[in-house]
Coordinates of C-alpha atoms in Angstrom, one line a residue:
Chain Q
X886 CA 187.0 97.1 197.7
X887 CA 188.4 93.4 199.3
X888 CA 185.2 93.9 202.3
X889 CA 182.7 92.9 198.5
X890 CA 184.6 90.8 197.1
X891 CA 184.5 89.0 200.8
X892 CA 180.7 89.3 200.9
X893 CA 180.0 87.9 197.1
X894 CA 182.6 85.3 198.4
X895 CA 180.8 83.3 201.1
X896 CA 177.1 83.9 198.8
X897 CA 177.7 83.3 195.1
X898 CA 181.5 82.7 194.4
X899 CA 182.5 79.9 192.0
X900 CA 182.9 76.3 193.3
X901 CA 185.7 76.1 190.0
X902 CA 186.8 78.8 188.3
X903 CA 188.6 78.9 185.6
X904 CA 191.1 81.4 185.0
X905 CA 193.2 81.6 181.2
X906 CA 193.6 77.6 181.8
X907 CA 196.4 77.1 178.1
X908 CA 198.6 73.8 177.9
X909 CA 201.0 72.6 175.3
X910 CA 202.8 70.6 173.9
X911 CA 205.7 71.0 171.8
X912 CA 204.3 73.8 170.3
X913 CA 201.1 73.7 169.4
X914 CA 198.7 74.8 171.9
X915 CA 196.3 72.1 173.2
X916 CA 193.9 74.3 175.5
X917 CA 194.4 77.6 175.5
X918 CA 193.5 81.0 177.8
X919 CA 189.5 78.9 178.2
X920 CA 188.7 80.7 181.2
X921 CA 184.6 79.9 183.0
X922 CA 182.9 79.1 186.5
X923 CA 180.9 76.7 187.7
X924 CA 178.2 77.9 190.4
X925 CA 176.7 75.9 193.4
X926 CA 174.7 73.2 192.4
X927 CA 174.9 73.6 189.0
X928 CA 175.7 70.7 186.2
X929 CA 177.5 72.6 183.2
X930 CA 178.7 70.6 180.4
X931 CA 182.1 71.0 178.2
X932 CA 181.5 69.9 175.2
X933 CA 183.4 69.7 172.3
X934 CA 184.4 66.9 168.7
X935 CA 187.2 64.7 169.6
X936 CA 190.2 66.0 170.4
X937 CA 188.8 70.0 171.5
X938 CA 190.8 69.9 174.8
X939 CA 188.4 68.0 176.9
X940 CA 190.0 65.4 178.7
X941 CA 193.3 67.4 178.4
X942 CA 191.1 70.4 180.3
X943 CA 189.0 67.5 183.3
X944 CA 192.8 66.9 183.6
X945 CA 194.3 69.8 184.7
X946 CA 191.3 70.1 186.4
X947 CA 192.8 67.0 188.4
X948 CA 195.6 67.6 189.4
X949 CA 196.7 65.4 187.1
X950 CA 198.4 67.3 184.0
X951 CA 200.4 70.2 184.8
X952 CA 199.0 74.2 183.4
X953 CA 201.5 75.8 181.2
X954 CA 199.6 78.6 181.9
X955 CA 196.5 79.9 184.0
X956 CA 194.9 78.2 186.9
X957 CA 191.9 76.5 188.5
X958 CA 190.2 77.5 192.0
X959 CA 188.5 75.2 193.4
X960 CA 186.4 77.4 196.6
X961 CA 189.5 79.5 196.3
X962 CA 192.6 77.4 196.6
X963 CA 194.4 77.2 193.7
X964 CA 195.3 73.8 192.3
X965 CA 198.6 74.8 191.2
X966 CA 199.8 76.5 194.9
X967 CA 197.6 74.5 197.2
X968 CA 196.8 71.7 195.9
X969 CA 196.0 69.6 198.4
X970 CA 193.5 71.5 199.7
X971 CA 192.2 72.4 196.5
X972 CA 191.8 68.3 195.5
X973 CA 189.7 68.2 198.4
X974 CA 187.2 69.5 196.7
X975 CA 187.3 67.8 193.4
X976 CA 185.8 64.2 192.8
X977 CA 186.7 62.7 189.5
X978 CA 185.7 60.0 187.1
X979 CA 188.0 60.2 184.5
X980 CA 187.2 58.5 181.5
X981 CA 186.3 54.8 182.5
X982 CA 186.4 53.6 186.5
X983 CA 189.4 51.5 186.9
X984 CA 189.7 50.0 190.0
X985 CA 191.1 46.6 191.6
X986 CA 189.8 43.7 189.7
X987 CA 191.0 41.2 192.2
X988 CA 189.5 43.4 195.0
X989 CA 185.6 44.0 195.6
X990 CA 183.8 46.9 195.6
X991 CA 184.2 46.7 199.7
X992 CA 188.4 46.8 198.9
X993 CA 188.5 49.1 196.5
X994 CA 186.5 51.6 198.3
X995 CA 188.6 51.4 201.5
X996 CA 191.3 52.4 199.7
X997 CA 190.2 55.6 199.3
X998 CA 188.9 55.5 202.1
X999 CA 192.8 54.7 204.1
X1000 CA 193.8 57.7 201.1
X1001 CA 191.5 59.7 203.1
X1002 CA 191.5 58.6 206.4
X1003 CA 188.9 60.9 207.8
X1004 CA 186.0 58.8 205.8
X1005 CA 184.1 56.9 208.7
X1006 CA 183.2 53.7 207.3
X1007 CA 179.2 55.1 208.2
X1008 CA 180.4 56.9 204.8
X1009 CA 181.3 54.1 202.6
X1010 CA 177.8 52.6 203.5
X1011 CA 175.9 56.2 202.5
X1012 CA 177.4 56.1 199.0
X1013 CA 177.0 53.0 198.2
X1014 CA 173.3 52.9 199.0
X1015 CA 173.2 56.4 197.4
X1016 CA 174.1 53.7 194.4
X1017 CA 172.7 50.9 194.6
X1018 CA 175.7 48.8 195.2
X1019 CA 174.8 47.1 198.6
X1020 CA 174.3 43.4 196.5
X1021 CA 177.3 43.7 194.7
X1022 CA 180.1 44.9 197.0
X1023 CA 181.7 41.5 198.5
X1024 CA 181.8 40.5 194.7
X1025 CA 185.2 41.3 192.6
X1026 CA 185.3 44.2 190.2
X1027 CA 186.2 42.0 188.0
X1028 CA 182.6 40.1 187.6
X1029 CA 180.9 43.5 188.1
X1030 CA 179.8 45.4 184.1
X1031 CA 180.4 48.7 183.3
X1032 CA 177.7 50.2 184.5
X1033 CA 178.5 48.4 188.4
X1034 CA 181.5 49.8 187.7
X1035 CA 180.9 53.0 186.7
X1036 CA 177.9 53.5 189.6
X1037 CA 181.4 52.3 191.8
X1038 CA 183.1 55.5 190.4
X1039 CA 180.8 58.0 191.0
X1040 CA 180.4 56.4 194.6
X1041 CA 184.2 56.1 194.7
X1042 CA 184.4 59.3 193.8
X1043 CA 181.7 61.1 196.5
X1044 CA 183.5 58.9 199.2
X1045 CA 186.0 63.2 200.5
X1046 CA 182.4 65.0 201.0
X1047 CA 183.5 66.9 197.3
X1048 CA 181.7 70.2 196.4
X1049 CA 182.0 69.4 192.5
X1050 CA 182.3 66.4 190.6
X1051 CA 183.8 67.1 187.5
X1052 CA 183.3 63.6 184.8
X1053 CA 184.9 62.7 182.1
X1054 CA 183.0 61.0 179.3
X1055 CA 181.1 59.4 182.4
X1056 CA 178.3 58.0 179.1
X1057 CA 181.5 55.7 177.4
X1058 CA 180.4 53.0 176.3
X1059 CA 178.0 52.3 178.8
X1060 CA 174.2 51.3 177.7
X1061 CA 170.7 53.9 176.5
X1062 CA 170.0 51.9 179.8
X1063 CA 172.5 52.7 181.7
X1064 CA 173.5 56.2 180.3
X1065 CA 169.9 56.4 181.1
X1066 CA 170.8 55.6 184.5
X1067 CA 174.1 58.0 184.8
X1068 CA 172.3 60.4 183.8
X1069 CA 169.3 59.8 187.2
X1070 CA 172.5 59.8 189.4
X1071 CA 173.8 62.3 188.3
X1072 CA 170.9 64.9 188.5
X1073 CA 170.1 62.7 191.7
X1074 CA 173.5 63.6 193.7
X1075 CA 173.4 67.1 192.2
X1076 CA 169.7 68.2 193.7
X1077 CA 170.6 65.9 197.0
X1078 CA 174.2 66.4 198.2
X1079 CA 174.0 70.1 197.0
X1080 CA 177.3 69.3 194.3
X1081 CA 178.2 70.9 190.8
X1082 CA 179.0 68.7 188.4
X1083 CA 181.0 69.3 185.4
X1084 CA 181.0 67.1 182.4
X1085 CA 182.8 66.4 179.7
X1086 CA 181.3 64.5 177.0
X1087 CA 180.5 65.4 173.0
X1088 CA 177.4 62.9 172.9
X1089 CA 175.0 66.6 172.5
X1090 CA 171.7 65.1 173.8
X1091 CA 173.2 64.2 177.0
X1092 CA 174.0 66.7 177.6
X1093 CA 170.4 68.8 175.9
X1094 CA 168.7 66.3 178.6
X1095 CA 172.1 66.9 182.3
X1096 CA 172.5 70.1 182.2
X1097 CA 171.8 73.5 183.2
X1098 CA 174.5 74.5 181.0
X1099 CA 177.6 74.3 178.5
X1100 CA 180.5 75.0 178.2
X1101 CA 181.3 74.6 173.4
X1102 CA 185.1 74.5 172.6
X1103 CA 187.0 73.8 170.1
X1104 CA 190.7 73.8 169.1
X1105 CA 191.5 74.3 172.6
X1106 CA 189.4 77.7 173.1
X1107 CA 186.4 78.6 174.3
X1108 CA 183.7 78.7 171.4
X1109 CA 180.8 80.1 173.7
X1110 CA 179.0 79.3 177.0
X1111 CA 175.3 78.8 176.9
X1112 CA 172.7 78.3 178.7
X1113 CA 170.1 75.4 178.6
X1114 CA 166.0 76.1 178.9
X1115 CA 164.2 73.5 180.6
X1116 CA 162.9 71.6 178.9
X1117 CA 160.0 71.8 177.2
X1118 CA 157.6 74.0 178.8
X1119 CA 159.9 76.7 176.3
X1120 CA 158.0 76.3 173.5
X1121 CA 154.7 77.0 175.5
X1122 CA 155.3 81.0 175.1
X1123 CA 158.0 81.2 172.6
X1124 CA 160.0 84.7 171.7
X1125 CA 156.5 87.3 169.3
X1126 CA 159.6 89.3 167.4
X1127 CA 161.0 85.5 166.4
X1128 CA 160.4 84.0 163.7
X1129 CA 160.0 79.9 164.3
X1130 CA 160.7 76.3 161.6
X1131 CA 156.9 75.1 161.7
X1132 CA 157.2 71.2 159.3
X1133 CA 152.9 70.9 158.1
X1134 CA 152.9 67.5 156.0
X1135 CA 149.8 67.8 154.0
X1136 CA 148.2 66.9 151.2
X1137 CA 148.8 67.3 147.6
X1138 CA 151.6 69.7 148.4
X1139 CA 151.8 70.9 144.8
X1140 CA 148.9 72.9 145.7
X1141 CA 150.1 74.0 149.3
X1142 CA 153.4 75.6 148.1
X1143 CA 151.2 77.4 145.9
X1144 CA 149.4 78.9 148.3
X1145 CA 151.3 80.0 150.9
X1146 CA 153.9 82.0 148.6
X1147 CA 151.2 83.9 148.4
X1148 CA 151.5 84.8 151.5
X1149 CA 153.6 86.7 153.5
X1150 CA 153.3 85.5 156.9
X1151 CA 155.3 82.3 155.8
X1152 CA 159.2 81.7 154.1
X1153 CA 158.6 78.4 152.4
X1154 CA 161.8 77.6 153.6
X1155 CA 162.1 73.6 151.9
X1156 CA 159.8 71.4 150.3
X1157 CA 160.3 67.8 150.6
X1158 CA 158.1 65.4 148.4
X1159 CA 158.8 62.7 150.2
X1160 CA 157.5 63.2 153.3
X1161 CA 155.2 65.2 151.5
X1162 CA 156.4 68.2 154.1
X1163 CA 156.5 72.0 154.1
X1164 CA 159.3 73.5 156.3
X1165 CA 158.6 77.4 156.4
X1166 CA 159.5 80.4 158.6
X1167 CA 157.1 82.6 160.2
X1168 CA 156.1 83.4 163.4
X1169 CA 154.2 82.6 166.3
X1170 CA 150.8 84.1 166.1
X1171 CA 150.9 83.1 162.2
X1172 CA 150.3 79.4 162.2
X1173 CA 146.6 79.9 162.1
X1174 CA 146.3 82.0 159.3
X1175 CA 148.8 79.7 157.7
X1176 CA 146.0 76.9 159.4
X1177 CA 142.8 79.3 157.2
X1178 CA 145.0 79.9 154.0
X1179 CA 145.0 76.5 153.4
X1180 CA 141.8 75.4 155.5
X1181 CA 140.9 77.7 152.8
X1182 CA 142.2 75.6 149.9
X1183 CA 140.7 72.6 151.2
X1184 CA 143.9 71.5 151.8
X1185 CA 143.9 68.8 154.2
X1186 CA 147.3 68.1 157.6
X1187 CA 148.5 66.1 159.2
X1188 CA 150.8 66.9 161.5
X1189 CA 152.2 71.0 162.6
X1190 CA 155.3 70.1 164.6
X1191 CA 158.2 73.0 165.7
X1192 CA 161.1 71.4 164.2
X1193 CA 163.2 73.1 167.2
X1194 CA 166.9 74.2 166.4
X1195 CA 167.8 71.9 168.9
X1196 CA 171.8 72.1 170.6
X1197 CA 173.1 69.2 167.3
X1198 CA 172.6 72.1 164.8
X1199 CA 173.5 74.4 167.2
X1200 CA 176.6 72.7 168.0
X1201 CA 177.8 71.6 164.5
X1202 CA 176.8 75.7 163.6
X1203 CA 179.7 75.8 166.3
X1204 CA 181.9 74.1 165.2
X1205 CA 182.1 75.1 161.3
X1206 CA 180.1 71.0 160.7
X1207 CA 182.6 69.7 158.7
X1208 CA 185.8 69.7 159.1
X1209 CA 187.2 67.3 161.7
X1210 CA 189.2 67.7 164.4
Chain W
X302 CA 203.2 59.1 209.5
X303 CA 199.7 56.9 210.6
X304 CA 198.7 58.6 206.6
X305 CA 201.5 57.3 206.3
X306 CA 201.5 53.5 206.8
X307 CA 197.8 53.3 206.0
X308 CA 200.1 54.6 202.4
X309 CA 201.8 51.2 202.5
X310 CA 199.2 49.3 203.4
X311 CA 196.5 49.9 201.0
X312 CA 200.9 49.3 198.6
X313 CA 200.8 45.9 200.5
X314 CA 197.1 44.7 199.7
X315 CA 197.3 45.2 195.7
X316 CA 199.7 42.9 196.4
X317 CA 198.5 40.4 198.6
X318 CA 195.0 40.7 196.9
X319 CA 196.7 39.3 193.8
X320 CA 195.3 35.3 194.2
X321 CA 199.6 34.6 192.9
X322 CA 200.4 35.9 196.0
X323 CA 202.5 33.1 197.6
X324 CA 203.8 31.8 194.9
X325 CA 207.2 33.5 195.4
X326 CA 206.5 32.3 199.1
X327 CA 206.0 29.1 197.7
X328 CA 208.5 28.6 195.7
X329 CA 211.1 29.7 198.2
X330 CA 209.4 26.8 201.6
X331 CA 209.9 24.1 198.4
X332 CA 214.0 24.9 196.2
X333 CA 214.9 24.8 200.5
X334 CA 213.0 21.7 201.7
X335 CA 213.8 19.8 198.2
X336 CA 217.3 20.8 198.4
X337 CA 217.4 20.0 201.9
X338 CA 216.1 16.4 201.1
X339 CA 217.8 16.2 197.9
X340 CA 221.3 16.7 199.9
X341 CA 220.9 14.6 202.7
X342 CA 219.8 12.0 201.2
X343 CA 222.2 12.4 197.7
X344 CA 225.0 14.4 199.3
X345 CA 227.4 11.4 200.2
X346 CA 231.5 13.1 202.0
X347 CA 229.6 16.1 201.7
X348 CA 226.7 16.9 203.8
X349 CA 227.5 14.5 206.9
X350 CA 229.2 16.7 208.4
X351 CA 226.7 19.8 208.3
X352 CA 224.4 21.2 211.3
X353 CA 221.3 23.5 210.4
X354 CA 223.3 26.6 210.5
X355 CA 225.8 25.5 207.3
X356 CA 222.1 25.1 204.9
X357 CA 220.8 28.1 206.1
X358 CA 224.1 29.3 205.2
X359 CA 225.0 27.8 202.2
X360 CA 221.0 28.7 201.1
X361 CA 220.2 32.0 201.9
X362 CA 223.2 33.0 201.1
X363 CA 224.2 34.8 197.0
X364 CA 225.9 30.6 195.9
X365 CA 222.5 28.9 197.0
X366 CA 219.0 31.2 196.2
X367 CA 220.4 35.1 196.8
X368 CA 219.5 35.0 192.9
X369 CA 215.9 33.5 193.5
X370 CA 214.9 36.2 196.2
X371 CA 216.2 38.8 193.7
X372 CA 214.1 38.0 190.4
X373 CA 211.7 36.6 192.6
X374 CA 211.3 39.5 194.4
X375 CA 211.9 41.7 191.0
X376 CA 209.2 39.5 189.2
X377 CA 206.4 39.9 192.2
X378 CA 207.2 43.9 192.4
X379 CA 208.2 44.8 189.0
X380 CA 203.6 46.1 188.2
X381 CA 203.7 48.2 191.2
X382 CA 204.5 51.6 189.3
X383 CA 203.9 51.1 185.9
X384 CA 200.8 47.9 187.0
X385 CA 198.5 51.5 187.6
X386 CA 199.2 52.5 184.6
X387 CA 198.6 49.8 182.9
X388 CA 195.2 48.9 184.8
X389 CA 194.1 53.1 185.1
X390 CA 193.5 53.3 188.9
X391 CA 196.5 56.5 188.5
X392 CA 194.2 57.8 187.6
X393 CA 192.4 57.7 191.2
X394 CA 195.8 57.2 193.4
X395 CA 196.2 60.3 192.8
X396 CA 193.4 62.7 192.9
X397 CA 192.9 61.7 196.6
X398 CA 195.2 64.7 197.5
X399 CA 198.9 62.6 199.0
X400 CA 201.5 64.0 197.0
X401 CA 202.8 62.1 194.9
X402 CA 206.1 61.9 195.9
X403 CA 204.0 59.9 199.2
X404 CA 202.8 57.7 197.2
X405 CA 205.5 56.7 195.4
X406 CA 207.5 56.5 198.4
X407 CA 204.4 54.2 199.4
X408 CA 205.0 51.7 196.6
X409 CA 208.5 51.5 197.2
X410 CA 208.4 51.1 200.5
X411 CA 206.2 48.0 200.4
X412 CA 208.2 46.2 197.5
X413 CA 211.2 47.0 200.4
X414 CA 208.6 45.1 203.0
X415 CA 208.5 42.4 200.4
X416 CA 211.8 41.6 199.4
X417 CA 212.9 41.6 203.4
X418 CA 209.8 39.2 204.3
X419 CA 211.1 36.7 201.0
X420 CA 214.5 36.6 202.4
X421 CA 213.7 36.4 205.2
X422 CA 211.1 34.1 205.2
X423 CA 214.0 32.0 202.5
X424 CA 215.9 31.8 205.9
X425 CA 213.9 30.9 208.5
X426 CA 212.5 27.6 206.2
X427 CA 216.3 26.9 204.9
X428 CA 217.1 26.9 209.0
X429 CA 213.7 24.9 209.8
X430 CA 215.3 22.3 206.5
X431 CA 218.5 22.1 208.2
X432 CA 217.2 21.8 211.4
X433 CA 214.8 18.9 210.4
X434 CA 216.9 16.6 208.0
X435 CA 220.9 17.5 209.0
X436 CA 220.2 18.5 212.6
X437 CA 221.3 21.1 215.2
X438 CA 224.8 20.0 215.8
X439 CA 227.4 22.4 215.7
X440 CA 228.9 23.3 211.8
X441 CA 231.5 25.1 210.6
X442 CA 228.9 27.9 210.0
X443 CA 227.7 30.3 213.2
X444 CA 225.0 33.3 213.4
X445 CA 228.0 35.3 212.1
X446 CA 227.8 33.2 208.1
X447 CA 225.0 33.4 208.4
X448 CA 224.4 37.3 208.3
X449 CA 226.7 37.8 206.0
X450 CA 225.2 35.3 203.8
X451 CA 222.1 36.3 204.2
X452 CA 222.6 39.8 204.2
X453 CA 224.3 40.2 201.3
X454 CA 221.7 38.5 198.5
X455 CA 218.8 41.3 200.7
X456 CA 221.5 44.2 199.2
X457 CA 222.0 42.2 196.3
X458 CA 218.2 41.7 196.1
X459 CA 217.3 45.3 197.0
X460 CA 219.1 46.9 194.3
X461 CA 218.4 45.2 191.7
X462 CA 213.9 46.0 192.6
X463 CA 215.3 49.0 193.3
X464 CA 216.8 49.3 189.3
X465 CA 213.2 46.7 188.2
X466 CA 211.0 49.6 189.6
X467 CA 212.9 52.5 188.9
X468 CA 212.7 51.0 185.0
X469 CA 208.8 50.9 185.8
X470 CA 208.2 54.5 186.4
X471 CA 210.3 55.3 183.7
X472 CA 209.0 53.4 181.4
X473 CA 205.4 52.8 182.9
X474 CA 206.0 48.7 181.1
X475 CA 205.1 46.3 183.4
X476 CA 207.2 44.0 180.8
X477 CA 210.5 46.7 180.3
X478 CA 211.1 47.2 184.5
X479 CA 210.2 43.4 184.8
X480 CA 213.4 42.9 181.8
X481 CA 215.9 44.8 182.6
X482 CA 215.4 43.8 186.2
X483 CA 216.4 40.0 184.9
X484 CA 218.7 39.9 181.9
X485 CA 220.4 43.0 185.3
X486 CA 220.4 40.1 187.5
X487 CA 222.3 37.6 184.8
X488 CA 224.8 40.1 183.8
X489 CA 225.9 40.8 186.8
X490 CA 227.6 38.1 187.2
X491 CA 229.9 38.2 184.3
X492 CA 233.0 40.7 185.4
X493 CA 235.3 42.0 183.3
X494 CA 238.5 42.6 184.7
X495 CA 239.1 46.4 183.4
X496 CA 240.0 48.5 186.2
X497 CA 235.8 50.9 184.8
X498 CA 234.2 48.2 184.6
X499 CA 234.6 48.3 188.5
X500 CA 232.7 51.2 188.8
X501 CA 229.6 49.6 187.2
X502 CA 226.5 48.3 188.9
X503 CA 227.9 44.6 188.4
X504 CA 230.3 44.0 190.1
X505 CA 229.6 45.8 193.2
X506 CA 226.8 44.2 193.6
X507 CA 228.0 40.9 195.7
X508 CA 228.6 41.9 198.9
X509 CA 229.7 38.1 199.9
X510 CA 231.8 38.4 198.0
X511 CA 234.6 40.0 200.6
X512 CA 233.8 37.8 203.0
X513 CA 235.9 34.7 204.5
X514 CA 238.7 36.6 203.4
X515 CA 237.4 36.5 199.4
X516 CA 239.0 38.2 197.1
X517 CA 238.0 41.4 195.1
X518 CA 236.8 40.3 191.5
X519 CA 238.5 43.6 189.6
X520 CA 242.0 45.3 191.5
X521 CA 240.9 47.9 193.8
X522 CA 237.4 47.4 195.0
X523 CA 237.0 46.6 199.0
X524 CA 234.1 46.6 200.5
X525 CA 233.7 49.9 201.4
X526 CA 234.1 50.8 198.0
X527 CA 231.4 48.4 196.6
X528 CA 229.4 50.0 199.5
X529 CA 229.8 53.5 198.5
X530 CA 229.1 52.4 194.8
X531 CA 225.9 50.7 195.7
X532 CA 224.5 53.4 198.2
X533 CA 225.5 55.5 195.1
X534 CA 223.5 54.3 192.2
X535 CA 219.9 53.4 195.1
X536 CA 220.3 57.3 195.6
X537 CA 220.8 57.6 191.3
X538 CA 217.9 55.1 190.8
X539 CA 215.1 56.5 193.5
X540 CA 216.0 59.9 192.5
X541 CA 215.6 59.7 188.7
X542 CA 212.0 57.9 189.9
X543 CA 209.9 60.6 192.0
X544 CA 211.7 63.3 190.4
X545 CA 209.9 61.4 187.1
X546 CA 206.7 59.7 189.3
X547 CA 205.8 64.1 189.9
X548 CA 206.8 65.8 187.4
X549 CA 204.8 63.2 185.4
X550 CA 201.4 64.6 183.1
X551 CA 198.9 61.9 184.3
X552 CA 197.0 61.3 180.5

């Protein structure tokens, strides 16, 4: 038994493991019994509406906030009882990265170098190159844009060669170009440095594009853990039995609707007269049948699109949508 | 030990890289030189016999600029902990694998060094200005008097700097730390002639009252008594700071 766990820990033990993490403030449980793992090289999203406990969780992982119950293991070291060893493997950006504005980027990084003296001068250069800030190192941080500060934040987090990067709302306040840049950096880092990333956000689209797995929490409790399958490749071969939602934009909407209602291949879910659209629920293999039927009625078809259940829809479903947390 | 001294270097750089860093030293320099000039010019009888050491004792002592040193030390170290909270840099500071006690101790060490440097700077400059304006002839005061004057100013400054430091940790507010520190410096001059008051910090803060055959501010006080009271307060301030800082949730 013992032998087996040892074997496992070498191969695919989680880099970061939350075990029943709970935080109580007063009589309110901000986070309760939260457990999940992050494995090597994985990008995991921590998703939840505002006030769900994302920031508290992230701060507990970094040891900034004490836990009421549970523990966090970072490469097997407990953040509670062996903080120094555990934190060694963590790099973090918590909310907006804040630096000493009156110092240059270089001086700021040197501050962190002095706190972990094993970091070499070369490592600083390497990290600065990775985030593309070579030109800005001699400038004072107060002259940096938010995007540059984010990059310096990443550099700061990578300095001591951590195994896992934890990021709290890393794209808050960035413009679309900045968000995209950030995403590219993070993917790059996960791939090239083999670092696991745990990123919290309430921005669903972003999570969809960045993460391979999302952990959804609400009111401090785990709602669900979902894998996000890689991008568009998925739609090519959907499950044969599963009904999918497809939008048809057609001419002569009423007539089209009547035609399809007589057909038991598809179910009309909704009619959208403004756009002249029909939303159907049907199986993948039945799409040609529907097209044939419409064609036989000489209905013009302008557009056929699969309506994918987006992460957003699912998210609202999981978290009970309309209630403001 | 080496890693701790690197932390102190960090804290020192955080102060020294600010553009306002030279201001307290400049204020002390201007004060030491300007007063020397004024006294030489218009001091008349009073200063005709004075020497460089006399002037140094006057300036560095509590009757001169001892209080000013305390105020400058408070103003420029009040933000050393609360500033990190205010700027949000505390988050990065506390996840670098250095214990919170070490981080806070490095900050306090830097604040002590700063206060010490101010006191030494003021004393050296006073002596230089005194030598220039009044010459090196032997006056009334000796080196021992300089030591007593400078030393008691230093103790005074350290006590109130530590009080402001604690307020900064407890309230996370630079304003509160500075306000309480400065107000305490103001109140320290007031002596309420009641026996309970001798256990209060204020009447004990100025140790120079015991030199030159001076008498205690309140009956029953002595040099040893005051040192004990000051030491107790110092320990209290530091314990409160460290306990709070270690336990605090960084939200």
